[in-house]
Structure formats: C-alpha cells, structure tokens
Short mmCIF file of C-alpha atoms and ligand atoms in Angstrom, two decimals:
data_model
loop_
_atom_site.label_atom_id
_atom_site.label_comp_id
_atom_site.label_asym_id
_atom_site.label_seq_id
_atom_site.Cartn_x
_atom_site.Cartn_y
_atom_site.Cartn_z
CA UNK A 1 72.34 99.80 117.86
CA UNK A 2 69.02 99.88 115.99
CA UNK A 3 67.14 96.92 114.58
CA UNK A 4 65.26 97.34 111.29
CA UNK A 5 61.94 95.56 111.74
CA UNK A 6 59.30 97.63 109.97
CA UNK A 7 59.16 100.78 107.83
CA UNK A 8 56.75 102.20 110.41
CA UNK A 9 59.76 102.77 112.68
CA UNK A 10 61.31 105.42 110.41
CA UNK A 11 60.83 109.18 110.65
CA UNK A 12 60.94 111.24 107.48
CA UNK A 13 64.37 112.41 108.58
CA UNK A 14 65.65 108.80 108.86
CA UNK A 15 64.27 108.01 105.42
CA UNK A 16 65.87 111.07 103.83
CA UNK A 17 69.22 110.20 105.39
CA UNK A 18 69.03 106.63 104.08
CA UNK A 19 68.07 107.76 100.57
CA UNK A 20 70.86 110.34 100.44
CA UNK A 21 73.40 107.82 101.68
CA UNK A 22 72.23 105.21 99.17
CA UNK A 23 72.70 107.76 96.38
CA UNK A 24 76.22 108.55 97.57
CA UNK A 25 77.07 104.85 97.82
CA UNK A 26 75.77 104.26 94.31
CA UNK A 27 78.00 107.06 93.01
CA UNK A 28 81.09 105.89 94.94
CA UNK A 29 80.63 102.31 93.79
CA UNK A 30 80.35 103.46 90.16
CA UNK A 31 83.35 105.77 90.59
CA UNK A 32 85.52 103.13 92.27
CA UNK A 33 85.87 105.17 95.48
CA UNK A 34 83.67 103.12 97.84
CA UNK A 35 85.16 102.99 101.34
CA UNK A 36 85.33 99.68 103.25
CA UNK A 37 83.39 101.11 106.18
CA UNK A 38 82.44 97.70 107.56
CA UNK A 39 85.91 96.16 107.49
CA UNK A 40 86.24 93.55 110.26
CA UNK A 41 82.48 93.12 110.73
CA UNK A 42 80.63 89.84 110.26
CA UNK A 43 77.10 89.87 108.87
CA UNK A 44 74.91 86.76 109.25
CA UNK A 45 72.16 86.10 106.69
CA UNK A 46 69.67 83.53 107.97
CA UNK A 47 66.85 82.77 105.54
CA UNK A 48 63.99 80.50 106.59
CA UNK A 49 62.20 81.22 103.29
CA UNK A 50 63.44 81.21 99.67
CA UNK A 51 65.12 84.33 98.30
CA UNK A 52 67.39 85.36 95.44
CA UNK A 53 67.62 89.15 95.37
CA UNK A 54 67.24 89.97 99.04
CA UNK A 55 69.84 87.54 100.35
CA UNK A 56 72.37 87.98 97.56
CA UNK A 57 72.08 91.77 97.52
CA UNK A 58 72.49 91.98 101.31
CA UNK A 59 75.55 89.74 101.01
CA UNK A 60 76.94 91.77 98.11
CA UNK A 61 76.27 94.99 100.02
CA UNK A 62 78.18 93.64 103.04
CA UNK A 63 81.11 92.43 100.93
CA UNK A 64 81.30 95.72 98.97
CA UNK A 65 81.58 97.54 102.31
CA UNK A 66 84.37 95.24 103.45
CA UNK A 67 82.42 92.97 105.83
CA UNK A 68 82.45 89.19 105.85
CA UNK A 69 79.39 86.98 105.58
CA UNK A 70 78.10 83.89 107.34
CA UNK A 71 74.98 82.51 105.81
CA UNK A 72 72.24 79.90 106.26
CA UNK A 73 69.86 79.58 103.35
CA UNK A 74 66.93 77.20 103.57
CA UNK A 75 67.34 77.55 107.34
CA UNK A 76 64.05 75.75 108.10
CA UNK A 77 65.54 72.52 106.74
CA UNK A 78 69.25 73.15 107.23
CA UNK A 79 69.68 74.93 110.56
CA UNK A 80 68.89 73.80 114.08
CA UNK A 81 65.34 75.12 113.56
CA UNK A 82 64.79 71.73 111.89
CA UNK A 83 65.63 70.08 115.20
CA UNK A 84 63.13 72.29 117.00
CA UNK A 85 65.30 75.17 118.19
CA UNK A 86 63.36 78.36 118.96
CA UNK A 87 64.07 81.58 117.08
CA UNK A 88 65.13 83.14 120.41
CA UNK A 89 67.86 80.54 120.94
CA UNK A 90 68.98 80.78 117.31
CA UNK A 91 69.17 84.60 117.56
CA UNK A 92 71.06 84.52 120.88
CA UNK A 93 73.61 82.09 119.46
CA UNK A 94 74.20 83.89 116.17
CA UNK A 95 74.60 87.20 118.01
CA UNK A 96 77.64 85.76 119.72
CA UNK A 97 79.25 85.22 116.28
CA UNK A 98 78.02 88.08 114.09
CA UNK A 99 77.83 91.89 114.39
CA UNK A 100 74.48 92.11 112.56
CA UNK A 101 71.89 89.53 111.50
CA UNK A 102 69.60 89.62 108.47
CA UNK A 103 66.61 87.29 108.92
CA UNK A 104 63.77 86.18 106.65
CA UNK A 105 61.00 84.04 108.13
CA UNK A 106 57.63 82.76 106.84
CA UNK A 107 55.75 83.64 110.05
CA UNK A 108 54.69 87.22 110.76
CA UNK A 109 56.45 88.95 113.69
CA UNK A 110 59.03 86.16 114.20
CA UNK A 111 61.88 88.55 113.36
CA UNK A 112 60.64 90.91 116.11
CA UNK A 113 60.80 88.00 118.56
CA UNK A 114 64.40 87.35 117.50
CA UNK A 115 65.21 91.05 117.99
CA UNK A 116 63.68 91.04 121.48
CA UNK A 117 66.43 88.78 122.86
CA UNK A 118 69.54 90.50 121.53
CA UNK A 119 71.21 93.89 121.19
CA UNK A 120 72.95 92.76 118.01
CA UNK A 121 71.15 94.64 115.23
CA UNK A 122 68.60 92.52 113.39
CA UNK A 123 67.28 93.36 109.95
CA UNK A 124 63.93 91.96 108.87
CA UNK A 125 64.34 90.62 105.33
CA UNK A 126 60.65 89.67 105.16
CA UNK A 127 58.39 88.10 107.80
CA UNK A 128 55.36 86.33 106.32
CA UNK A 129 52.82 88.75 104.89
CA UNK A 130 53.84 91.44 107.40
CA UNK A 131 56.87 93.58 106.51
CA UNK A 132 59.92 93.75 104.21
CA UNK A 133 61.53 97.09 105.09
CA UNK A 134 64.59 96.93 102.83
CA UNK A 135 62.29 96.27 99.85
CA UNK A 136 60.04 99.21 100.82
CA UNK A 137 63.07 101.51 100.95
CA UNK A 138 64.51 100.30 97.66
CA UNK A 139 61.09 100.82 96.07
CA UNK A 140 61.02 104.35 97.46
CA UNK A 141 64.57 104.97 96.20
CA UNK A 142 63.50 103.74 92.75
CA UNK A 143 60.44 106.01 92.64
CA UNK A 144 62.54 109.01 93.66
CA UNK A 145 65.25 108.21 91.13
CA UNK A 146 62.82 107.66 88.25
CA UNK A 147 60.27 110.39 89.03
CA UNK A 148 62.51 112.94 90.72
CA UNK A 149 59.99 113.32 93.55
CA UNK A 150 58.11 111.37 96.22
CA UNK A 151 54.95 113.46 96.60
CA UNK A 152 51.65 113.85 94.73
CA UNK A 153 51.90 110.42 93.12
CA UNK A 154 49.17 107.95 92.19
CA UNK A 155 50.37 104.44 92.95
CA UNK A 156 48.42 101.43 91.61
CA UNK A 157 49.17 98.14 93.39
CA UNK A 158 48.02 95.26 91.21
CA UNK A 159 47.71 91.60 92.24
CA UNK A 160 47.92 89.95 95.65
CA UNK A 161 47.22 92.99 97.82
CA UNK A 162 46.21 90.80 100.77
CA UNK A 163 49.51 88.96 101.25
CA UNK A 164 52.03 91.51 100.01
CA UNK A 165 54.61 92.50 102.62
CA UNK A 166 56.32 94.76 100.08
CA UNK A 167 53.12 96.84 99.77
CA UNK A 168 52.87 97.04 103.56
CA UNK A 169 56.43 98.34 103.71
CA UNK A 170 56.20 100.87 100.88
CA UNK A 171 52.94 102.54 101.93
CA UNK A 172 54.14 103.95 105.30
CA UNK A 173 57.18 105.41 103.53
CA UNK A 174 55.19 107.10 100.76
CA UNK A 175 52.68 108.27 103.36
CA UNK A 176 55.44 110.44 104.88
CA UNK A 177 55.14 112.62 101.77
CA UNK A 178 52.22 114.84 100.77
CA UNK A 179 49.49 114.05 98.31
CA UNK A 180 50.17 110.39 97.56
CA UNK A 181 47.16 108.20 96.71
CA UNK A 182 47.05 104.41 96.63
CA UNK A 183 44.84 102.26 94.40
CA UNK A 184 44.50 98.57 95.27
CA UNK A 185 43.60 96.41 92.27
CA UNK A 186 42.92 92.80 93.17
CA UNK A 187 40.38 90.00 92.97
CA UNK A 188 37.89 90.41 95.84
CA UNK A 189 39.42 87.50 97.77
CA UNK A 190 42.91 89.12 97.67
CA UNK A 191 41.89 92.65 98.67
CA UNK A 192 43.15 94.50 101.75
CA UNK A 193 41.91 93.17 105.06
CA UNK A 194 39.38 95.15 107.12
CA UNK A 195 42.04 95.53 109.78
CA UNK A 196 44.51 97.11 107.35
CA UNK A 197 41.77 99.31 105.88
CA UNK A 198 41.05 100.59 109.38
CA UNK A 199 44.74 101.28 109.95
CA UNK A 200 45.02 103.26 106.70
CA UNK A 201 41.87 105.24 107.48
CA UNK A 202 43.13 106.09 110.97
CA UNK A 203 46.36 107.36 109.44
CA UNK A 204 44.40 109.51 106.93
CA UNK A 205 45.90 107.64 104.01
CA UNK A 206 43.90 108.04 100.80
CA UNK A 207 43.15 104.82 98.95
CA UNK A 208 40.66 103.17 96.60
CA UNK A 209 39.85 99.55 95.79
CA UNK A 210 38.88 97.97 92.48
CA UNK A 211 39.03 94.73 90.53
CA UNK A 212 39.72 96.43 87.20
CA UNK A 213 43.33 96.99 86.19
CA UNK A 214 42.62 98.74 82.85
CA UNK A 215 40.65 101.54 84.54
CA UNK A 216 43.49 102.19 86.98
CA UNK A 217 46.30 102.43 84.42
CA UNK A 218 45.75 105.90 82.84
CA UNK A 219 46.07 107.88 86.08
CA UNK A 220 48.91 105.87 87.66
CA UNK A 221 52.41 107.33 88.08
CA UNK A 222 53.68 103.96 89.29
CA UNK A 223 52.11 100.58 88.54
CA UNK A 224 53.32 98.12 91.16
CA UNK A 225 52.65 94.57 89.94
CA UNK A 226 52.71 91.81 92.56
CA UNK A 227 53.07 88.05 92.43
CA UNK A 228 50.19 85.99 93.82
CA UNK A 229 51.89 84.59 96.93
CA UNK A 230 51.39 80.87 96.35
CA UNK A 231 53.09 79.94 99.64
CA UNK A 232 50.43 81.81 101.67
CA UNK A 233 47.49 79.76 100.30
CA UNK A 234 46.04 76.76 102.14
CA UNK A 235 45.16 74.78 99.00
CA UNK A 236 46.36 74.57 95.38
CA UNK A 237 42.72 75.11 94.21
CA UNK A 238 42.48 78.43 96.02
CA UNK A 239 45.75 79.53 94.42
CA UNK A 240 44.76 78.30 90.94
CA UNK A 241 41.52 80.29 91.10
CA UNK A 242 43.37 83.64 91.30
CA UNK A 243 46.90 83.03 90.04
CA UNK A 244 46.39 84.60 86.60
CA UNK A 245 44.09 87.39 87.71
CA UNK A 246 46.20 90.19 86.19
CA UNK A 247 48.80 90.04 83.45
CA UNK A 248 50.27 93.30 82.19
CA UNK A 249 50.72 92.95 78.43
CA UNK A 250 52.17 95.16 75.68
CA UNK A 251 48.64 96.12 74.57
CA UNK A 252 48.04 97.70 77.98
CA UNK A 253 50.96 100.08 77.56
CA UNK A 254 48.95 102.56 75.44
CA UNK A 255 46.87 103.17 78.57
CA UNK A 256 49.97 103.97 80.67
CA UNK A 257 51.31 107.53 81.00
CA UNK A 258 54.60 108.28 79.21
CA UNK A 259 56.33 109.23 82.46
CA UNK A 260 54.84 106.39 84.55
CA UNK A 261 56.98 103.52 85.81
CA UNK A 262 56.17 99.83 85.99
CA UNK A 263 57.51 98.19 89.14
CA UNK A 264 57.64 94.64 90.52
CA UNK A 265 59.57 93.44 93.60
CA UNK A 266 60.34 90.21 91.67
CA UNK A 267 60.31 87.26 91.34
CA UNK A 268 57.86 87.55 88.45
CA UNK A 269 55.78 84.49 87.65
CA UNK A 270 53.53 85.72 84.82
CA UNK A 271 52.14 89.04 86.10
CA UNK A 272 54.11 90.95 83.46
CA UNK A 273 54.48 89.64 79.93
CA UNK A 274 58.20 89.49 79.06
CA UNK A 275 57.44 91.61 75.97
CA UNK A 276 56.91 94.55 78.37
CA UNK A 277 60.54 94.32 79.56
CA UNK A 278 61.93 96.34 76.64
CA UNK A 279 59.60 99.30 77.31
CA UNK A 280 61.57 102.15 78.91
CA UNK A 281 58.91 102.43 81.65
CA UNK A 282 59.64 98.87 82.85
CA UNK A 283 61.77 99.63 85.90
CA UNK A 284 61.80 96.29 87.75
CA UNK A 285 65.35 95.26 86.92
CA UNK A 286 66.64 98.76 87.77
CA UNK A 287 64.60 98.42 90.99
CA UNK A 288 66.40 95.16 91.86
CA UNK A 289 69.77 96.82 91.18
CA UNK A 290 68.86 99.73 93.45
CA UNK A 291 68.46 97.16 96.23
CA UNK A 292 72.22 96.90 96.47
CA UNK A 293 72.74 100.62 97.20
CA UNK A 294 69.85 100.79 99.66
CA UNK A 295 71.00 97.66 101.51
CA UNK A 296 74.52 99.09 101.79
CA UNK A 297 72.95 102.19 103.36
CA UNK A 298 70.86 100.05 105.73
CA UNK A 299 73.91 98.11 106.90
CA UNK A 300 75.59 101.43 107.70
CA UNK A 301 72.40 102.57 109.45
CA UNK A 302 72.38 99.64 111.90
CA UNK A 303 76.01 100.39 112.83
CA UNK A 304 75.10 104.05 113.41
CA UNK A 305 77.32 105.04 110.51
CA UNK A 306 74.72 107.25 108.84
C1 NCD B 401 59.20 89.83 97.50
C2 NCD B 401 59.13 89.15 98.86
O1 NCD B 401 59.91 88.27 99.18
O2 NCD B 401 58.22 89.55 99.58
N1 NCD B 401 60.39 89.52 96.83
C3 NCD B 401 61.53 90.19 97.13
O3 NCD B 401 61.99 90.22 98.25
N2 NCD B 401 62.11 90.86 96.13
C4 NCD B 401 58.00 89.60 96.67
C5 NCD B 401 57.61 88.20 96.33
O4 NCD B 401 58.18 87.21 96.78
O5 NCD B 401 56.64 88.07 95.56
#
C-alpha cells in the first residue's frame, strides 16, 4: 500500500482522483450518507512537532470513516524518542499495532526514513521545512473550489518562503496544470534557496521574486500568506528581525482583485490583520475545513480505496 511522503509523487491522474473523492466525501458528510469505509482499521497519529489542524483533522477524518485512533502528541517529549529510540524502531513497532501511521517530525526527510522500514502506509504530516503533502492537496482543493479552475493562475506567496513546507507541497501540484505563475514575496533573507530555484527552473516552472507585497497584490488570483517559522531560526534576534515583515491589512484589500482569494495554512500569528477575516475573499478558515475532506480522501488513498 502506498505511503504519502511528498506531493512530487503524484501524477495528475492521482491528484484528480483525490480531488474528486474529496468532493464526494464532502457531499456525503453534509448529506448524512458517509460510509464507514475504514471500519475496523486503526490509524496512529504520531506528532513530534506541535499541531492543531493537521492532527485533529486527520483524527476526525479517520473517525468519520469509521476507523479508530491511537495518538502520540508531543512525541519528542512523551514517546520513547525521548529515551533515544530511533525513528526506524518507532515506525516498526507502531506498524505492528496500526494499519496506517500519520507522522509529523521537525527534521527534513525523517518521515521517509520511517517509511523505508515498513509496508504499513505512512503519511507525512510535515517534515521540517521539506514537505506537507496533505496541506498542499487541501490548498489545491480550496483553489479549485473557490476559483472553479486550477490553471492560468497567478499565485503570490508572501512571508517565509525559505522555510515553508506548505509552499513546497503546493507548487508541484499547481505545476501539473497549465499556465500557473508563482510570485515569491519575502525579505531577502527568507527568499527561496538557490537549490530550490534551480529545481524550479529545471522543471520549467515560471516564478518571480520580490520584497514588495503591495506591487504583487493587483495581479494575484490567490494570495498565500505564510507565518514566519520561528522554530526554524537559530536565534531570537534573527527571528525578531523579520517576524513582522508583511502584515495584510484592510487597507490593502482595495489592491486585491474581486475574485482573488486570500489563503493561509494557519496558524496565523500576525500576518493577516483580524479585520480582514470578514472579507469574503478571506478563505483561510474554509481552507482549514477543506482539510477534513481531503484527509478523508488521503486515508482512503493509502488503503487503495480510491
Ligand atoms: C503549517 C505547517 O505546519 O507547516 N500549518 C499547518 O499544518 N496547517 C504552517 C505553519 O505552521 O506555519
């Protein structure tokens, strides 16, 4: 059965199937006709890094589909990792209890290491600044739902471009569709790495870089605000120097297209003024809700039920 480690693993066909299934699941949940397709299964959620939405929506998704949950939050301090157990041993052990394992870890590629020692499907719920595939897919689902299409879109990513795993997961998905262009708005020190720039260029992905948010707003179809990832900085001073770099405020909204959407993977610190929340283009809470439908679809995907 498949692991879900990175959005780079998906073909356009896979993505379309997941989006269609998520839409069906959303409709059946609303209509009270959702089938308990995962009855009898046990899903483990092991989080070595803080989370609200990702863990609770995976757990809700599993429960809605009839599965049971075993869970370790704060697993760095509360699981045997604290005693020095390797991720391989943890993964091997949990695979003998659970039918699928959702893992979040602060170190890039650790979830891949876990997946390398077991056939039990593993879902990457975020590994350092690397990947967060379920978030990328729920972002894609949101864009499709709100815009009615996934092609010929201008996407402005604003904030901590350097450390964002959600950006790294959304771009390969949008790149499966024609005519999408990405604009990275960040302070110089938080811009995309040379390595990632090279990767995008090799894949013929069109992008631009700038430090100015106001200039990027008028042409954007989606404005994707991102938290400055405090936990990835070495010192408090380095974080303090950039933490308030961009704040989207009500006065900016006149620059934003009527049909554009404002996204944020959440949690928000202060990148979006709360006064923006009542604007109909603010889609971040709808985005978080969509996570439930997409995560239900992803659980079905790892059991080959899509
Ligand atoms: C994001 C993450 O964990 O990468 N949050 C989420 O999963 N919704 C973004 C963030 O923490 O800033």
